[in-house]
Amino acid sequence: DQQVKQNSPSLSVQEGRISILNCDYTNSMFDYFLWYKKYPAEGPTFLISISSIKDKNEDGRFTVFLNKSAKHLSLHIVPSQPGDSAVYFCAASESNFNKFYFGSGTKLNVKP
Amino acid sequence: NAGVMQNPRHLVRRRGQEARLRCSPVKGHSHVYWYRQLPEEGLKFMVYLQKENIIDESGMPKERFSAEFPKEGPSILRIQQVVRGDSAAYFCASSTDPRAEAFFGQGTRLTVV
C-alpha cells in the first residue's frame, strides 16, 4: 500500500523557469512532510520540510506548499538551475518521527 | 565533521550467503534508521534503533533480516541466506532524536548473484 505517491517519474524544465514537483498522500495521520534530493550513487539529502500546521514554507529558491484537504503537497523551485537536476523524493511521517514513508521519486532534468 | 558512513559501498553475494552492512552514525547521534530502496522505487523504512534497543522494526522482513546498534561500534544490518530479491540499495540515517533532522549515508548497494 503506497501511502505517498509521486505520479510523475520525470520532469524536464528549462533553466530559469519554475519546476513544480507534486506529491499525494493517503494517510490523514501524516503531519510532517519533507522533500529530499538525491544524486546518483549518493544518499538522500534533506531539502525542505513543512508541518501540517502550515500551508507554505519557503527557503531561498525552494517553496513547499501543503493542501491538507486535498492531501497534496508540491515543491516549487524558482528559478531552476542545471545543478538542481536530481531525483526528488517526497516523504511523510506521523508526529515528526523519523519513520518516513517515501514516494517513488521524480527525476528532474533542468536543461541549460 | 564526518557524516553517516556506510560500508561497504558495494557488496556482491551469492545466493545463500550472508550479507553484513555497517553504518556509523554522525558523531553524537544515538538514533539510527535503515531504509531499503528497490530499483525504480522509493525508500522503504525497515527499522529504527536506539543504542542497544530496537524501537520499531515494523518494516523488517520477518525472516533472515536482523539489525543491531550496540553500545560501541556501528549499527549492523544482517541478511542471512540472501536471495536475488534482496538486491537493493540499503540506506542508513541517523539523528540526535526522533524529531531532529535525519542525515542519510551514501548507501550500500547489495547485489545477489
Short mmCIF file of C-alpha atoms in Angstrom, two decimals:
data_model
loop_
_atom_site.label_atom_id
_atom_site.label_comp_id
_atom_site.label_asym_id
_atom_site.label_seq_id
_atom_site.Cartn_x
_atom_site.Cartn_y
_atom_site.Cartn_z
CA ASP A 1 0.00 0.00 0.00
CA GLN A 2 1.68 3.14 -1.28
CA GLN A 3 0.81 5.86 1.21
CA VAL A 4 2.86 8.51 -0.55
CA LYS A 5 2.69 8.82 -4.30
CA GLN A 6 4.65 10.78 -6.85
CA ASN A 7 2.86 10.19 -10.10
CA SER A 8 5.37 11.87 -12.37
CA PRO A 9 8.51 9.76 -12.73
CA SER A 10 10.28 12.54 -14.61
CA LEU A 11 10.13 16.25 -15.35
CA SER A 12 12.13 18.35 -17.77
CA VAL A 13 12.39 22.13 -17.33
CA GLN A 14 14.35 24.88 -18.98
CA GLU A 15 16.93 26.71 -16.88
CA GLY A 16 15.47 29.81 -15.25
CA ARG A 17 11.90 28.51 -15.34
CA ILE A 18 9.84 27.15 -12.46
CA SER A 19 9.94 23.45 -11.58
CA ILE A 20 6.85 22.07 -9.86
CA LEU A 21 7.04 18.63 -8.33
CA ASN A 22 3.89 17.04 -6.94
CA CYS A 23 3.15 14.53 -4.23
CA ASP A 24 -0.07 12.97 -2.91
CA TYR A 25 -0.63 11.05 0.28
CA THR A 26 -3.45 8.95 1.68
CA ASN A 27 -2.79 8.77 5.42
CA SER A 28 -4.55 11.60 7.26
CA MET A 29 -2.32 10.95 10.31
CA PHE A 30 0.72 12.31 8.50
CA ASP A 31 1.62 15.66 9.96
CA TYR A 32 5.18 16.22 8.84
CA PHE A 33 6.34 16.32 5.26
CA LEU A 34 9.74 16.61 3.69
CA TRP A 35 11.43 16.79 0.34
CA TYR A 36 14.74 15.05 -0.23
CA LYS A 37 17.07 15.46 -3.16
CA LYS A 38 19.17 12.56 -4.36
CA TYR A 39 22.06 12.42 -6.81
CA PRO A 40 23.12 9.09 -8.33
CA ALA A 41 25.23 6.91 -6.02
CA GLU A 42 24.59 9.23 -3.07
CA GLY A 43 22.20 9.21 -0.15
CA PRO A 44 19.16 11.47 0.02
CA THR A 45 19.84 15.00 1.22
CA PHE A 46 17.23 16.93 3.16
CA LEU A 47 15.89 19.89 1.21
CA ILE A 48 12.88 21.41 2.93
CA SER A 49 10.09 20.40 5.29
CA ILE A 50 6.65 21.51 6.36
CA SER A 51 4.46 20.61 9.29
CA SER A 52 0.71 20.23 9.00
CA ILE A 53 0.04 23.45 10.90
CA LYS A 54 1.39 25.42 7.94
CA ASP A 55 0.42 25.55 4.30
CA LYS A 56 3.62 27.05 2.95
CA ASN A 57 7.29 27.04 3.79
CA GLU A 58 9.94 28.88 1.84
CA ASP A 59 13.72 28.55 1.79
CA GLY A 60 15.50 30.51 -0.87
CA ARG A 61 14.55 29.16 -4.28
CA PHE A 62 12.56 26.32 -2.76
CA THR A 63 8.96 26.56 -1.57
CA VAL A 64 6.79 23.72 -0.35
CA PHE A 65 3.01 24.03 -0.39
CA LEU A 66 0.69 21.79 1.60
CA ASN A 67 -3.00 21.32 0.87
CA LYS A 68 -4.30 19.16 3.71
CA SER A 69 -7.84 18.87 2.42
CA ALA A 70 -6.57 17.51 -0.88
CA LYS A 71 -3.75 15.54 0.79
CA HIS A 72 -1.37 17.08 -1.68
CA LEU A 73 1.94 18.84 -1.46
CA SER A 74 4.17 20.38 -4.04
CA LEU A 75 7.70 21.65 -4.30
CA HIS A 76 8.40 24.76 -6.35
CA ILE A 77 11.91 25.60 -7.48
CA VAL A 78 12.33 29.09 -8.86
CA PRO A 79 14.44 29.75 -10.82
CA SER A 80 15.53 26.26 -11.78
CA GLN A 81 19.24 25.67 -12.28
CA PRO A 82 21.09 22.81 -14.02
CA GLY A 83 22.55 21.81 -10.63
CA ASP A 84 19.02 21.08 -9.46
CA SER A 85 18.91 18.07 -11.78
CA ALA A 86 18.42 15.11 -9.46
CA VAL A 87 15.75 12.77 -8.18
CA TYR A 88 13.38 14.39 -5.70
CA PHE A 89 11.61 12.31 -3.09
CA CYS A 90 8.61 13.38 -1.12
CA ALA A 91 8.36 11.84 2.37
CA ALA A 92 5.82 11.94 5.17
CA SER A 93 5.70 10.90 8.79
CA GLU A 94 3.49 10.99 11.84
CA SER A 95 4.46 13.40 14.61
CA ASN A 96 7.93 14.30 13.31
CA PHE A 97 9.11 10.80 13.93
CA ASN A 98 11.87 9.79 11.56
CA LYS A 99 9.95 6.81 10.21
CA PHE A 100 9.27 8.20 6.79
CA TYR A 101 7.06 6.97 4.02
CA PHE A 102 8.71 7.89 0.74
CA GLY A 103 7.25 8.41 -2.68
CA SER A 104 8.89 6.73 -5.66
CA GLY A 105 10.65 9.91 -6.73
CA THR A 106 10.58 12.36 -9.64
CA LYS A 107 13.66 12.76 -11.77
CA LEU A 108 14.11 16.44 -12.57
CA ASN A 109 16.21 17.47 -15.54
CA VAL A 110 16.97 21.17 -15.84
CA LYS A 111 18.21 21.96 -19.32
CA PRO A 112 20.74 24.77 -19.79
CA ASN B 1 32.65 16.50 10.92
CA ALA B 2 32.02 13.19 9.23
CA GLY B 3 28.52 12.36 8.11
CA VAL B 4 26.89 8.97 8.20
CA MET B 5 29.37 6.40 6.95
CA GLN B 6 28.19 3.19 5.38
CA ASN B 7 30.38 0.35 4.27
CA PRO B 8 30.88 -1.36 2.08
CA ARG B 9 29.55 0.85 -0.70
CA HIS B 10 29.05 -2.17 -2.93
CA LEU B 11 28.58 -5.76 -1.84
CA VAL B 12 28.17 -8.81 -4.03
CA ARG B 13 26.94 -12.03 -2.50
CA ARG B 14 25.96 -15.39 -3.92
CA ARG B 15 22.55 -16.77 -3.11
CA GLY B 16 22.58 -18.39 0.32
CA GLN B 17 25.46 -16.31 1.71
CA GLU B 18 25.22 -13.75 4.48
CA ALA B 19 25.41 -10.01 3.96
CA ARG B 20 26.56 -7.61 6.68
CA LEU B 21 26.02 -3.92 6.17
CA ARG B 22 27.60 -1.43 8.52
CA CYS B 23 26.53 2.06 9.44
CA SER B 24 28.47 4.53 11.57
CA PRO B 25 26.15 7.39 12.52
CA VAL B 26 27.12 11.01 12.79
CA LYS B 27 29.15 11.51 15.97
CA GLY B 28 26.77 12.16 18.82
CA HIS B 29 23.74 10.64 17.09
CA SER B 30 22.15 7.83 19.03
CA HIS B 31 19.19 7.14 16.71
CA VAL B 32 19.68 5.05 13.59
CA TYR B 33 17.23 4.16 10.85
CA TRP B 34 17.62 1.68 8.00
CA TYR B 35 15.82 2.03 4.68
CA ARG B 36 15.81 -0.12 1.56
CA GLN B 37 15.38 1.10 -1.97
CA LEU B 38 14.43 -1.39 -4.63
CA PRO B 39 15.03 -0.46 -8.28
CA GLU B 40 12.64 2.21 -9.57
CA GLU B 41 11.05 2.60 -6.14
CA GLY B 42 11.25 4.97 -3.21
CA LEU B 43 12.95 4.23 0.07
CA LYS B 44 11.07 1.93 2.43
CA PHE B 45 11.51 2.06 6.18
CA MET B 46 12.94 -1.10 7.70
CA VAL B 47 13.96 -0.50 11.30
CA TYR B 48 14.62 2.20 13.88
CA LEU B 49 17.20 1.59 16.58
CA GLN B 50 18.49 3.49 19.52
CA LYS B 51 21.68 2.46 21.29
CA GLU B 52 21.25 -1.23 22.24
CA ASN B 53 17.50 -1.13 21.57
CA ILE B 54 15.23 -1.86 18.63
CA ILE B 55 12.47 0.75 18.78
CA ASP B 56 10.48 -0.09 15.65
CA GLU B 57 11.14 -3.00 13.31
CA SER B 58 7.80 -2.94 11.55
CA GLY B 59 9.44 -2.71 8.13
CA MET B 60 11.81 -5.63 8.57
CA PRO B 61 11.03 -8.90 6.79
CA LYS B 62 10.13 -11.49 9.40
CA GLU B 63 12.87 -13.91 8.43
CA ARG B 64 16.56 -13.68 7.57
CA PHE B 65 16.87 -9.97 8.45
CA SER B 66 18.18 -8.59 11.73
CA ALA B 67 19.63 -5.32 12.94
CA GLU B 68 21.59 -4.17 15.92
CA PHE B 69 23.10 -0.97 17.26
CA PRO B 70 25.49 -1.92 20.04
CA LYS B 71 26.73 0.41 22.75
CA GLU B 72 30.07 0.58 20.99
CA GLY B 73 30.61 0.38 17.27
CA PRO B 74 28.47 0.74 14.18
CA SER B 75 24.94 -0.38 13.54
CA ILE B 76 24.79 -3.65 11.60
CA LEU B 77 22.08 -4.83 9.23
CA ARG B 78 22.45 -8.54 8.70
CA ILE B 79 20.79 -10.54 5.96
CA GLN B 80 21.14 -14.29 6.18
CA GLN B 81 20.80 -16.67 3.23
CA VAL B 82 20.42 -13.88 0.72
CA VAL B 83 18.14 -14.28 -2.28
CA ARG B 84 18.06 -12.33 -5.55
CA GLY B 85 15.13 -10.27 -4.30
CA ASP B 86 17.37 -8.80 -1.59
CA SER B 87 19.34 -6.93 -4.25
CA ALA B 88 18.75 -3.27 -3.46
CA ALA B 89 20.35 -0.13 -2.08
CA TYR B 90 20.31 -0.04 1.70
CA PHE B 91 20.47 3.38 3.32
CA CYS B 92 21.17 4.24 6.90
CA ALA B 93 20.23 7.54 8.53
CA SER B 94 20.97 8.96 11.95
CA SER B 95 19.69 11.74 14.15
CA THR B 96 20.09 13.15 17.65
CA ASP B 97 16.47 12.36 18.46
CA PRO B 98 13.38 11.18 16.54
CA ARG B 99 12.24 14.73 15.87
CA ALA B 100 15.57 16.09 14.68
CA GLU B 101 16.68 16.09 11.09
CA ALA B 102 17.93 12.70 9.93
CA PHE B 103 21.10 12.56 7.84
CA PHE B 104 21.48 9.77 5.32
CA GLY B 105 24.58 7.84 4.37
CA GLN B 106 25.56 7.10 0.79
CA GLY B 107 24.10 3.64 0.94
CA THR B 108 25.30 0.09 0.35
CA ARG B 109 24.37 -1.48 -2.94
CA LEU B 110 23.83 -5.17 -2.45
CA THR B 111 23.83 -7.41 -5.49
CA VAL B 112 22.91 -11.06 -5.08
CA VAL B 113 24.12 -13.28 -7.91
#
